[in-house]
Amino acid sequence: MRTDTHESATETDTADLMAGKNITFDEMATELSAIELRLRQLARAAEVPATPVELADIIDSLRSTASAVRESGERMGFLARIVDGEVPLATTFPTGDPWGVAARASDREDFGGPAIVPTVWQLLKLAQDAQRATGAGKQTTTYPEAMAGLGIGWESKAASTRRRRERDAAVAAEVLLLTCEKCGASDGQPCRTKTGWAADKAHVGRQREAETIVDERLGYLGNNAVAVPDAR
């Protein structure tokens, strides 16, 4: 639950950003619009600071950031329409490769595997191509139709990367809590070579023990998450 004190606020305090379990593109668009406005207001206020310091560069930076935020907000608003099925989408990429459910059994070696879950840029391109397809009398689809049956257990690359970093950091901390059977290092000490040099990496046994403890705590199996919290 989000607290009212600034000191205790963290990036994990996201409950106030969304009405449900996961944030929607419409909610993202609204939040970005609010951030844009706040940045422009701050830039305007900075024109007359309480202390005479020329802030022209800062003001320009704030307004530039606000413009970038506005573009992202507009993009999220359009994505909201796409995922709701309001915007027609091409059934394939320009290369002829399918996406969504149709890509499950496809082989796209040149692109790193099937594009089952499209990126934002791919969706925008598919929407653009659909306009041409409609004019040429070709078939189009919608996001709900193309993605029907997908999404259960899915986790974004950004979330997966973040969780991997958090796991690695937890392992690094756990290593220093364990005694190394190889060199005897313990109590926050790094492993050492036979000649007494401190090593940046722990001995394999100590490292493996730390990974096992952390993976069991976080729900990992080796390098792979076996339980994805709040995935959809």
Coordinates of N, CA and C in Angstrom, one line a residue:
M1 N 0.8 -1.2 0.0 CA 0.0 0.0 0.0 C 0.9 1.2 0.0
R2 N 0.5 2.2 -0.8 CA 1.3 3.5 -0.9 C 1.2 4.3 0.4
T3 N 2.3 4.8 0.9 CA 2.3 5.6 2.1 C 2.3 7.1 1.7
D4 N 2.0 7.9 2.7 CA 1.9 9.4 2.4 C 3.2 10.1 2.6
T5 N 4.3 9.4 3.2 CA 5.5 10.0 3.4 C 6.5 9.8 2.2
H6 N 7.1 10.9 1.8 CA 8.0 10.9 0.7 C 9.2 10.0 0.9
E7 N 9.7 10.0 2.2 CA 10.9 9.2 2.5 C 10.7 7.7 2.2
S8 N 9.5 7.2 2.4 CA 9.2 5.8 2.3 C 8.7 5.4 0.9
A9 N 8.5 6.3 0.1 CA 8.0 6.0 -1.3 C 9.1 5.3 -2.1
T10 N 8.7 4.3 -2.8 CA 9.7 3.6 -3.7 C 9.0 3.3 -5.0
E11 N 9.8 2.8 -6.0 CA 9.2 2.6 -7.3 C 8.3 1.4 -7.3
T12 N 8.2 0.7 -6.2 CA 7.3 -0.4 -6.1 C 5.9 0.0 -5.7
D13 N 5.8 1.3 -5.3 CA 4.5 1.8 -4.8 C 3.6 2.2 -6.0
T14 N 3.0 1.3 -6.7 CA 2.3 1.5 -7.9 C 0.8 1.3 -7.8
A15 N 0.3 1.0 -6.6 CA -1.1 0.7 -6.5 C -2.0 1.9 -6.9
D16 N -1.6 3.1 -6.7 CA -2.4 4.3 -7.0 C -2.4 4.6 -8.5
L17 N -1.7 3.8 -9.3 CA -1.6 4.1 -10.7 C -2.7 3.3 -11.5
M18 N -3.3 2.3 -10.8 CA -4.2 1.5 -11.6 C -5.4 1.0 -10.7
A19 N -6.5 0.8 -11.3 CA -7.7 0.4 -10.6 C -7.8 -1.1 -10.4
G20 N -7.2 -1.8 -11.3 CA -7.2 -3.3 -11.1 C -5.8 -3.9 -10.8
K21 N -5.6 -5.2 -11.1 CA -4.4 -5.9 -10.8 C -3.2 -5.4 -11.6
N22 N -3.5 -5.1 -12.9 CA -2.5 -4.6 -13.8 C -2.9 -3.3 -14.4
I23 N -1.9 -2.5 -14.8 CA -2.2 -1.2 -15.4 C -2.6 -1.4 -16.8
T24 N -3.6 -0.5 -17.2 CA -4.0 -0.6 -18.6 C -3.4 0.5 -19.4
F25 N -3.4 0.4 -20.7 CA -2.8 1.4 -21.6 C -3.6 2.8 -21.4
D26 N -4.9 2.7 -21.1 CA -5.6 3.9 -20.9 C -5.2 4.6 -19.6
E27 N -4.9 3.8 -18.6 CA -4.4 4.4 -17.3 C -3.0 5.0 -17.5
M28 N -2.2 4.3 -18.3 CA -0.9 4.8 -18.6 C -0.9 6.2 -19.4
A29 N -1.8 6.2 -20.3 CA -2.0 7.5 -21.1 C -2.4 8.6 -20.2
T30 N -3.3 8.4 -19.3 CA -3.8 9.4 -18.4 C -2.7 9.9 -17.4
E31 N -1.9 8.9 -16.9 CA -0.8 9.2 -16.0 C 0.3 10.0 -16.7
L32 N 0.6 9.6 -17.9 CA 1.6 10.3 -18.7 C 1.1 11.8 -19.0
S33 N -0.2 11.9 -19.3 CA -0.7 13.3 -19.5 C -0.5 14.2 -18.3
A34 N -0.8 13.6 -17.1 CA -0.6 14.3 -15.9 C 0.9 14.7 -15.6
I35 N 1.7 13.8 -16.0 CA 3.2 14.0 -15.8 C 3.6 15.1 -16.7
E36 N 3.1 15.1 -18.0 CA 3.5 16.1 -19.0 C 3.1 17.5 -18.5
L37 N 1.8 17.6 -18.0 CA 1.3 18.9 -17.5 C 2.1 19.4 -16.3
R38 N 2.5 18.5 -15.4 CA 3.3 18.9 -14.3 C 4.6 19.4 -14.7
L39 N 5.3 18.7 -15.6 CA 6.6 19.2 -16.1 C 6.5 20.6 -16.7
R40 N 5.4 20.8 -17.5 CA 5.3 22.1 -18.1 C 5.0 23.2 -17.1
Q41 N 4.2 22.8 -16.1 CA 4.0 23.8 -15.0 C 5.2 24.1 -14.2
L42 N 6.1 23.1 -14.0 CA 7.3 23.3 -13.3 C 8.3 24.2 -14.1
A43 N 8.3 24.0 -15.4 CA 9.1 24.8 -16.3 C 8.6 26.2 -16.3
R44 N 7.3 26.4 -16.2 CA 6.8 27.8 -16.1 C 7.1 28.5 -14.8
A45 N 7.0 27.7 -13.7 CA 7.3 28.2 -12.4 C 8.8 28.6 -12.3
A46 N 9.7 27.8 -13.0 CA 11.1 28.0 -12.9 C 11.6 29.3 -13.7
E47 N 10.7 29.9 -14.4 CA 11.0 31.1 -15.1 C 11.2 32.3 -14.1
V48 N 10.6 32.1 -12.9 CA 10.8 33.2 -11.9 C 11.1 32.5 -10.5
P49 N 12.3 31.9 -10.4 CA 12.6 31.3 -9.1 C 12.8 32.3 -8.0
A50 N 12.7 31.8 -6.7 CA 12.8 32.7 -5.6 C 14.2 33.3 -5.5
T51 N 15.2 32.6 -6.0 CA 16.6 33.1 -5.9 C 17.0 33.4 -7.4
P52 N 17.6 34.5 -7.6 CA 18.0 34.9 -9.0 C 19.1 34.0 -9.6
V53 N 18.7 33.0 -10.3 CA 19.6 32.1 -11.0 C 19.0 31.8 -12.4
E54 N 19.8 32.0 -13.4 CA 19.2 31.7 -14.8 C 19.1 30.2 -15.0
L55 N 17.8 29.8 -15.2 CA 17.5 28.4 -15.4 C 17.1 28.0 -16.8
A56 N 17.5 28.8 -17.8 CA 17.1 28.6 -19.1 C 17.3 27.2 -19.6
D57 N 18.5 26.6 -19.4 CA 18.8 25.3 -19.8 C 17.9 24.2 -19.2
I58 N 17.7 24.4 -17.9 CA 16.8 23.5 -17.1 C 15.4 23.6 -17.6
I59 N 14.9 24.8 -17.9 CA 13.6 25.0 -18.4 C 13.4 24.3 -19.7
D60 N 14.4 24.5 -20.6 CA 14.3 23.9 -21.9 C 14.3 22.4 -21.8
S61 N 15.1 21.9 -20.9 CA 15.1 20.4 -20.7 C 13.8 19.9 -20.2
L62 N 13.2 20.6 -19.3 CA 11.9 20.2 -18.7 C 10.8 20.2 -19.8
R63 N 10.8 21.2 -20.7 CA 9.8 21.3 -21.8 C 10.1 20.2 -22.8
S64 N 11.4 19.9 -23.1 CA 11.7 18.8 -24.0 C 11.3 17.5 -23.5
T65 N 11.5 17.2 -22.2 CA 11.0 16.0 -21.6 C 9.5 15.9 -21.6
A66 N 8.8 17.0 -21.4 CA 7.4 17.0 -21.4 C 6.9 16.6 -22.8
S67 N 7.5 17.1 -23.8 CA 7.1 16.8 -25.2 C 7.3 15.3 -25.5
A68 N 8.4 14.7 -25.0 CA 8.6 13.3 -25.1 C 7.6 12.5 -24.3
V69 N 7.2 13.0 -23.2 CA 6.2 12.3 -22.4 C 4.8 12.4 -23.1
R70 N 4.5 13.5 -23.7 CA 3.3 13.6 -24.4 C 3.2 12.6 -25.6
E71 N 4.3 12.5 -26.3 CA 4.3 11.5 -27.4 C 4.1 10.1 -26.9
S72 N 4.7 9.8 -25.7 CA 4.4 8.4 -25.2 C 3.0 8.3 -24.7
G73 N 2.4 9.3 -24.2 CA 1.0 9.3 -23.7 C 0.1 9.1 -24.9
E74 N 0.3 9.8 -26.0 CA -0.5 9.6 -27.2 C -0.4 8.2 -27.7
R75 N 0.8 7.7 -27.7 CA 1.1 6.3 -28.2 C 0.3 5.3 -27.3
M76 N 0.3 5.5 -26.0 CA -0.4 4.6 -25.1 C -1.9 4.7 -25.3
G77 N -2.4 5.9 -25.6 CA -3.8 6.1 -25.9 C -4.2 5.3 -27.2
F78 N -3.4 5.4 -28.2 CA -3.7 4.6 -29.4 C -3.6 3.1 -29.2
L79 N -2.7 2.7 -28.3 CA -2.6 1.3 -28.0 C -3.8 0.8 -27.2
A80 N -4.4 1.7 -26.4 CA -5.6 1.4 -25.7 C -6.7 1.0 -26.7
R81 N -6.8 1.8 -27.8 CA -7.8 1.5 -28.8 C -7.5 0.3 -29.5
I82 N -6.2 0.0 -29.8 CA -5.8 -1.2 -30.4 C -6.2 -2.5 -29.7
V83 N -5.8 -2.5 -28.4 CA -6.1 -3.7 -27.6 C -7.6 -3.9 -27.3
D84 N -8.3 -2.8 -27.4 CA -9.8 -2.9 -27.2 C -10.5 -3.4 -28.5
G85 N -9.7 -3.5 -29.6 CA -10.3 -4.0 -30.8 C -10.9 -3.0 -31.7
E86 N -10.7 -1.7 -31.4 CA -11.2 -0.6 -32.2 C -10.4 -0.4 -33.5
V87 N -9.2 -0.8 -33.5 CA -8.3 -0.5 -34.6 C -8.0 -1.8 -35.4
P88 N -8.3 -1.8 -36.7 CA -7.9 -3.0 -37.5 C -6.4 -3.2 -37.6
L89 N -6.0 -4.4 -37.7 CA -4.6 -4.7 -37.8 C -4.3 -5.7 -38.9
A90 N -3.2 -5.5 -39.6 CA -2.8 -6.5 -40.6 C -2.6 -7.9 -40.0
T91 N -3.0 -8.9 -40.8 CA -2.9 -10.3 -40.2 C -1.4 -10.8 -40.2
T92 N -0.5 -10.1 -41.0 CA 0.9 -10.5 -41.0 C 1.8 -9.3 -41.1
F93 N 3.0 -9.5 -40.8 CA 4.0 -8.5 -41.0 C 4.3 -8.3 -42.5
P94 N 5.0 -7.2 -42.9 CA 5.3 -7.1 -44.3 C 6.1 -8.2 -44.9
T95 N 6.8 -9.0 -44.0 CA 7.5 -10.1 -44.5 C 6.6 -11.4 -44.8
G96 N 5.4 -11.2 -44.3 CA 4.5 -12.4 -44.5 C 4.4 -13.2 -43.2
D97 N 5.2 -12.9 -42.2 CA 5.2 -13.7 -41.0 C 4.0 -13.4 -40.1
P98 N 3.4 -14.4 -39.6 CA 2.2 -14.2 -38.7 C 2.6 -13.7 -37.3
W99 N 1.6 -13.3 -36.5 CA 1.8 -12.9 -35.2 C 0.7 -13.4 -34.3
G100 N 0.8 -13.3 -33.0 CA -0.2 -13.8 -32.1 C -0.4 -15.3 -32.1
V101 N -1.6 -15.7 -32.0 CA -1.9 -17.2 -32.0 C -1.4 -17.8 -33.3
A102 N -1.5 -17.2 -34.4 CA -1.1 -17.7 -35.7 C 0.4 -18.0 -35.7
A103 N 1.2 -17.3 -34.8 CA 2.7 -17.5 -34.9 C 3.2 -18.6 -34.0
R104 N 2.3 -19.3 -33.3 CA 2.7 -20.3 -32.3 C 3.6 -21.4 -33.0
A105 N 3.2 -21.8 -34.1 CA 3.9 -22.9 -34.8 C 4.8 -22.5 -35.9
S106 N 5.0 -21.1 -36.0 CA 5.9 -20.6 -37.1 C 7.3 -20.6 -36.7
D107 N 8.2 -20.5 -37.7 CA 9.6 -20.5 -37.4 C 10.2 -19.2 -38.0
R108 N 10.7 -18.3 -37.2 CA 11.2 -17.1 -37.7 C 12.7 -16.9 -37.2
E109 N 13.6 -17.7 -37.7 CA 14.9 -17.8 -37.2 C 15.6 -16.4 -37.4
D110 N 15.3 -15.7 -38.5 CA 15.9 -14.4 -38.7 C 15.5 -13.4 -37.7
F111 N 14.5 -13.6 -36.9 CA 14.0 -12.6 -36.0 C 14.0 -13.1 -34.6
G112 N 14.7 -14.2 -34.3 CA 14.8 -14.7 -32.9 C 13.6 -15.4 -32.4
G113 N 12.8 -16.1 -33.3 CA 11.7 -16.8 -32.8 C 10.3 -16.2 -33.2
P114 N 9.3 -16.9 -33.0 CA 7.9 -16.4 -33.4 C 7.5 -15.2 -32.6
A115 N 6.9 -14.2 -33.3 CA 6.4 -13.0 -32.6 C 5.0 -13.3 -32.1
I116 N 4.9 -14.1 -31.1 CA 3.6 -14.4 -30.5 C 3.0 -13.1 -29.8
V117 N 3.9 -12.5 -28.9 CA 3.5 -11.3 -28.3 C 4.2 -10.1 -29.0
P118 N 3.4 -9.3 -29.7 CA 4.0 -8.2 -30.5 C 4.5 -7.1 -29.6
T119 N 5.4 -6.3 -30.1 CA 5.9 -5.1 -29.5 C 5.0 -3.9 -29.8
V120 N 5.2 -2.8 -29.1 CA 4.4 -1.6 -29.4 C 4.6 -1.2 -30.8
W121 N 5.9 -1.2 -31.3 CA 6.2 -0.7 -32.6 C 5.6 -1.7 -33.7
Q122 N 5.6 -2.9 -33.4 CA 5.0 -3.9 -34.4 C 3.5 -3.6 -34.5
L123 N 2.9 -3.4 -33.4 CA 1.4 -3.1 -33.4 C 1.1 -1.8 -34.2
L124 N 1.9 -0.8 -34.0 CA 1.7 0.4 -34.7 C 1.9 0.2 -36.2
K125 N 2.9 -0.6 -36.6 CA 3.1 -0.9 -38.0 C 2.0 -1.8 -38.5
L126 N 1.5 -2.7 -37.7 CA 0.3 -3.5 -38.2 C -0.9 -2.7 -38.4
A127 N -1.1 -1.7 -37.6 CA -2.3 -0.8 -37.7 C -2.1 0.0 -39.0
Q128 N -0.9 0.5 -39.3 CA -0.6 1.3 -40.5 C -0.8 0.4 -41.7
D129 N -0.3 -0.8 -41.7 CA -0.5 -1.7 -42.8 C -1.9 -2.1 -43.0
A130 N -2.7 -2.1 -42.0 CA -4.1 -2.5 -42.1 C -4.9 -1.5 -42.9
Q131 N -4.5 -0.3 -42.8 CA -5.2 0.8 -43.6 C -5.0 0.5 -45.1
R132 N -3.8 0.1 -45.5 CA -3.6 -0.2 -46.9 C -4.3 -1.5 -47.3
A133 N -4.3 -2.5 -46.4 CA -5.0 -3.8 -46.6 C -6.5 -3.6 -46.8
T134 N -7.1 -2.7 -46.0 CA -8.5 -2.4 -46.2 C -8.8 -1.8 -47.5
G135 N -7.9 -0.9 -47.9 CA -8.1 -0.2 -49.2 C -8.0 -1.2 -50.4
A136 N -7.2 -2.2 -50.2 CA -6.9 -3.2 -51.3 C -7.9 -4.4 -51.2
G137 N -8.8 -4.3 -50.2 CA -9.8 -5.4 -50.1 C -9.2 -6.6 -49.4
K138 N -8.0 -6.5 -48.7 CA -7.4 -7.6 -48.0 C -8.0 -7.8 -46.6
Q139 N -7.8 -9.0 -46.1 CA -8.3 -9.3 -44.8 C -7.5 -8.6 -43.7
T140 N -8.2 -8.2 -42.6 CA -7.5 -7.6 -41.4 C -8.0 -8.4 -40.2
T141 N -7.4 -8.1 -39.1 CA -7.8 -8.7 -37.8 C -7.9 -7.6 -36.7
T142 N -8.1 -8.0 -35.5 CA -8.0 -7.1 -34.4 C -7.2 -7.8 -33.3
Y143 N -6.7 -7.0 -32.4 CA -5.9 -7.5 -31.3 C -6.6 -8.6 -30.5
P144 N -7.8 -8.4 -30.1 CA -8.5 -9.5 -29.3 C -8.6 -10.8 -30.1
E145 N -8.9 -10.7 -31.4 CA -9.0 -11.8 -32.3 C -7.7 -12.6 -32.4
A146 N -6.6 -11.8 -32.7 CA -5.3 -12.4 -33.0 C -4.7 -13.0 -31.7
M147 N -5.0 -12.4 -30.6 CA -4.4 -12.8 -29.3 C -5.2 -13.7 -28.5
A148 N -6.4 -14.2 -29.0 CA -7.3 -15.0 -28.2 C -6.6 -16.2 -27.7
G149 N -6.7 -16.4 -26.4 CA -6.0 -17.6 -25.8 C -4.6 -17.4 -25.3
L150 N -4.0 -16.3 -25.6 CA -2.7 -16.0 -25.2 C -2.6 -15.1 -24.0
G151 N -1.5 -15.0 -23.3 CA -1.3 -14.0 -22.3 C -1.2 -14.6 -20.9
I152 N -1.7 -15.9 -20.7 CA -1.6 -16.5 -19.4 C -0.1 -16.8 -19.1
G153 N 0.3 -16.3 -17.9 CA 1.7 -16.6 -17.5 C 2.8 -15.8 -18.3
W154 N 2.3 -14.8 -19.1 CA 3.3 -14.0 -19.8 C 3.9 -12.9 -18.9
E155 N 5.2 -12.7 -19.1 CA 5.9 -11.7 -18.4 C 6.8 -10.8 -19.4
S156 N 6.7 -9.5 -19.2 CA 7.5 -8.7 -20.2 C 9.0 -8.9 -20.0
K157 N 9.7 -8.5 -21.1 CA 11.2 -8.6 -21.0 C 11.7 -7.7 -19.9
A158 N 11.1 -6.5 -19.8 CA 11.6 -5.5 -18.8 C 11.4 -6.1 -17.4
A159 N 10.3 -6.7 -17.1 CA 10.0 -7.3 -15.8 C 11.0 -8.5 -15.5
S160 N 11.2 -9.3 -16.6 CA 12.0 -10.5 -16.4 C 13.5 -10.0 -16.2
T161 N 13.9 -9.0 -16.9 CA 15.3 -8.5 -16.7 C 15.5 -7.9 -15.3
R162 N 14.5 -7.2 -14.9 CA 14.5 -6.6 -13.5 C 14.6 -7.7 -12.5
R163 N 13.7 -8.7 -12.6 CA 13.7 -9.8 -11.6 C 15.0 -10.5 -11.6
R164 N 15.6 -10.7 -12.8 CA 16.9 -11.3 -12.9 C 18.0 -10.5 -12.1
R165 N 18.0 -9.2 -12.3 CA 18.9 -8.4 -11.6 C 18.7 -8.5 -10.1
E166 N 17.5 -8.5 -9.7 CA 17.2 -8.6 -8.2 C 17.6 -9.9 -7.7
R167 N 17.5 -11.0 -8.5 CA 17.9 -12.3 -8.1 C 19.4 -12.3 -7.9
D168 N 20.1 -11.8 -8.9 CA 21.6 -11.8 -8.8 C 22.1 -11.0 -7.7
A169 N 21.4 -9.9 -7.4 CA 21.8 -9.0 -6.2 C 21.6 -9.8 -4.9
A170 N 20.5 -10.5 -4.8 CA 20.2 -11.3 -3.6 C 21.2 -12.4 -3.5
V171 N 21.6 -13.1 -4.6 CA 22.6 -14.1 -4.5 C 24.0 -13.5 -4.0
A172 N 24.4 -12.4 -4.5 CA 25.6 -11.7 -4.1 C 25.6 -11.4 -2.6
A173 N 24.5 -11.0 -2.1 CA 24.4 -10.7 -0.7 C 24.4 -12.0 0.1
E174 N 23.7 -13.1 -0.4 CA 23.7 -14.4 0.3 C 25.0 -15.0 0.4
V175 N 25.8 -14.9 -0.6 CA 27.2 -15.5 -0.7 C 28.0 -15.0 0.6
L176 N 27.9 -13.8 0.9 CA 28.7 -13.2 2.0 C 28.2 -13.7 3.4
L177 N 27.0 -14.3 3.4 CA 26.5 -14.8 4.7 C 26.9 -16.3 4.9
L178 N 27.5 -16.9 3.9 CA 27.8 -18.3 4.0 C 29.4 -18.4 4.2
T179 N 29.7 -19.5 4.8 CA 31.2 -19.9 4.9 C 31.6 -20.7 3.7
C180 N 32.7 -20.3 3.1 CA 33.2 -21.0 1.9 C 34.0 -22.2 2.4
E181 N 33.6 -23.4 2.0 CA 34.3 -24.6 2.4 C 35.7 -24.7 1.7
K182 N 35.9 -24.0 0.6 CA 37.1 -24.0 -0.1 C 38.2 -23.2 0.5
C183 N 37.9 -21.9 0.9 CA 38.9 -21.0 1.5 C 38.6 -20.5 2.9
G184 N 37.4 -20.9 3.4 CA 37.1 -20.5 4.8 C 36.5 -19.1 4.9
A185 N 36.3 -18.4 3.8 CA 35.8 -17.0 3.9 C 34.4 -17.0 4.5
S186 N 34.1 -16.0 5.4 CA 32.8 -15.9 6.0 C 32.6 -14.5 6.6
D187 N 31.4 -14.3 7.2 CA 31.1 -13.0 7.8 C 31.4 -11.8 6.9
G188 N 30.9 -11.8 5.7 CA 31.0 -10.7 4.8 C 32.3 -10.7 4.1
Q189 N 33.1 -11.7 4.2 CA 34.4 -11.7 3.5 C 34.3 -12.3 2.1
P190 N 35.1 -11.8 1.2 CA 35.1 -12.4 -0.2 C 35.9 -13.6 -0.2
C191 N 35.7 -14.5 -1.1 CA 36.6 -15.6 -1.3 C 38.0 -15.2 -1.6
R192 N 39.0 -16.0 -1.3 CA 40.4 -15.7 -1.5 C 41.1 -16.8 -2.3
T193 N 42.1 -16.4 -3.0 CA 43.0 -17.4 -3.7 C 43.9 -18.1 -2.7
K194 N 44.6 -19.1 -3.1 CA 45.5 -19.9 -2.3 C 46.6 -19.0 -1.7
T195 N 46.9 -17.9 -2.4 CA 48.0 -17.0 -1.9 C 47.4 -15.8 -1.1
G196 N 46.1 -15.8 -0.9 CA 45.5 -14.8 -0.1 C 44.9 -13.6 -0.8
W197 N 44.9 -13.6 -2.1 CA 44.3 -12.5 -2.8 C 42.7 -12.5 -2.8
A198 N 42.1 -11.4 -2.5 CA 40.6 -11.3 -2.5 C 40.1 -11.5 -4.0
A199 N 39.1 -12.3 -4.1 CA 38.5 -12.6 -5.4 C 37.2 -11.9 -5.6
D200 N 37.0 -11.5 -6.8 CA 35.7 -10.8 -7.1 C 34.5 -11.8 -7.2
K201 N 34.9 -13.1 -7.6 CA 33.9 -14.1 -7.7 C 34.1 -15.1 -6.6
A202 N 33.0 -15.7 -6.1 CA 33.0 -16.7 -5.0 C 33.4 -18.0 -5.6
H203 N 34.0 -18.9 -4.8 CA 34.2 -20.3 -5.2 C 32.9 -20.9 -5.6
V204 N 33.0 -21.9 -6.5 CA 31.8 -22.5 -7.1 C 30.8 -23.0 -6.0
G205 N 31.4 -23.7 -5.1 CA 30.5 -24.3 -4.0 C 29.7 -23.3 -3.2
R206 N 30.4 -22.2 -2.8 CA 29.8 -21.2 -2.1 C 28.7 -20.5 -2.9
Q207 N 29.1 -20.2 -4.2 CA 28.2 -19.5 -5.1 C 26.9 -20.4 -5.3
R208 N 27.1 -21.7 -5.6 CA 26.0 -22.6 -5.8 C 25.1 -22.7 -4.6
E209 N 25.6 -22.7 -3.4 CA 24.8 -22.8 -2.2 C 23.9 -21.6 -2.1
A210 N 24.5 -20.4 -2.4 CA 23.8 -19.1 -2.3 C 22.7 -19.1 -3.3
E211 N 23.0 -19.6 -4.5 CA 21.9 -19.6 -5.6 C 20.8 -20.5 -5.2
T212 N 21.1 -21.6 -4.6 CA 20.0 -22.6 -4.2 C 19.1 -22.0 -3.2
I213 N 19.7 -21.3 -2.2 CA 18.9 -20.7 -1.1 C 18.0 -19.6 -1.7
V214 N 18.6 -18.7 -2.5 CA 17.9 -17.6 -3.1 C 16.8 -18.1 -4.0
D215 N 17.1 -19.0 -4.9 CA 16.1 -19.5 -5.9 C 14.9 -20.2 -5.2
E216 N 15.2 -20.9 -4.1 CA 14.1 -21.5 -3.4 C 13.2 -20.4 -2.7
R217 N 13.8 -19.3 -2.3 CA 13.1 -18.2 -1.6 C 12.3 -17.4 -2.7
L218 N 12.8 -17.2 -3.9 CA 12.2 -16.4 -4.9 C 11.3 -17.2 -5.8
G219 N 11.4 -18.6 -5.8 CA 10.6 -19.4 -6.7 C 11.3 -19.6 -8.1
Y220 N 12.6 -19.7 -8.1 CA 13.3 -19.9 -9.3 C 13.7 -21.4 -9.4
L221 N 14.0 -21.8 -10.6 CA 14.5 -23.2 -10.9 C 15.7 -22.9 -11.8
G222 N 16.9 -23.0 -11.2 CA 18.1 -22.7 -12.0 C 18.1 -21.2 -12.4
N223 N 18.1 -20.9 -13.7 CA 18.1 -19.6 -14.2 C 16.7 -19.1 -14.6
N224 N 15.7 -20.0 -14.4 CA 14.4 -19.7 -14.9 C 13.4 -19.6 -13.8
A225 N 12.5 -18.6 -13.9 CA 11.5 -18.5 -12.9 C 10.4 -19.5 -13.1
V226 N 10.1 -20.2 -12.0 CA 9.0 -21.2 -12.1 C 7.7 -20.7 -11.7
A227 N 7.7 -19.5 -11.0 CA 6.5 -18.9 -10.6 C 6.6 -17.4 -10.9
V228 N 5.8 -16.9 -11.8 CA 5.8 -15.5 -12.2 C 4.8 -14.7 -11.5
P229 N 5.1 -14.0 -10.4 CA 4.1 -13.2 -9.6 C 3.3 -12.3 -10.5
D230 N 2.0 -12.3 -10.4 CA 1.1 -11.4 -11.1 C 1.3 -11.3 -12.6
A231 N 1.8 -12.4 -13.1 CA 1.9 -12.5 -14.6 C 0.5 -12.6 -15.2
R232 N 0.4 -12.2 -16.5 CA -0.9 -12.3 -17.2 C -0.6 -12.5 -18.7

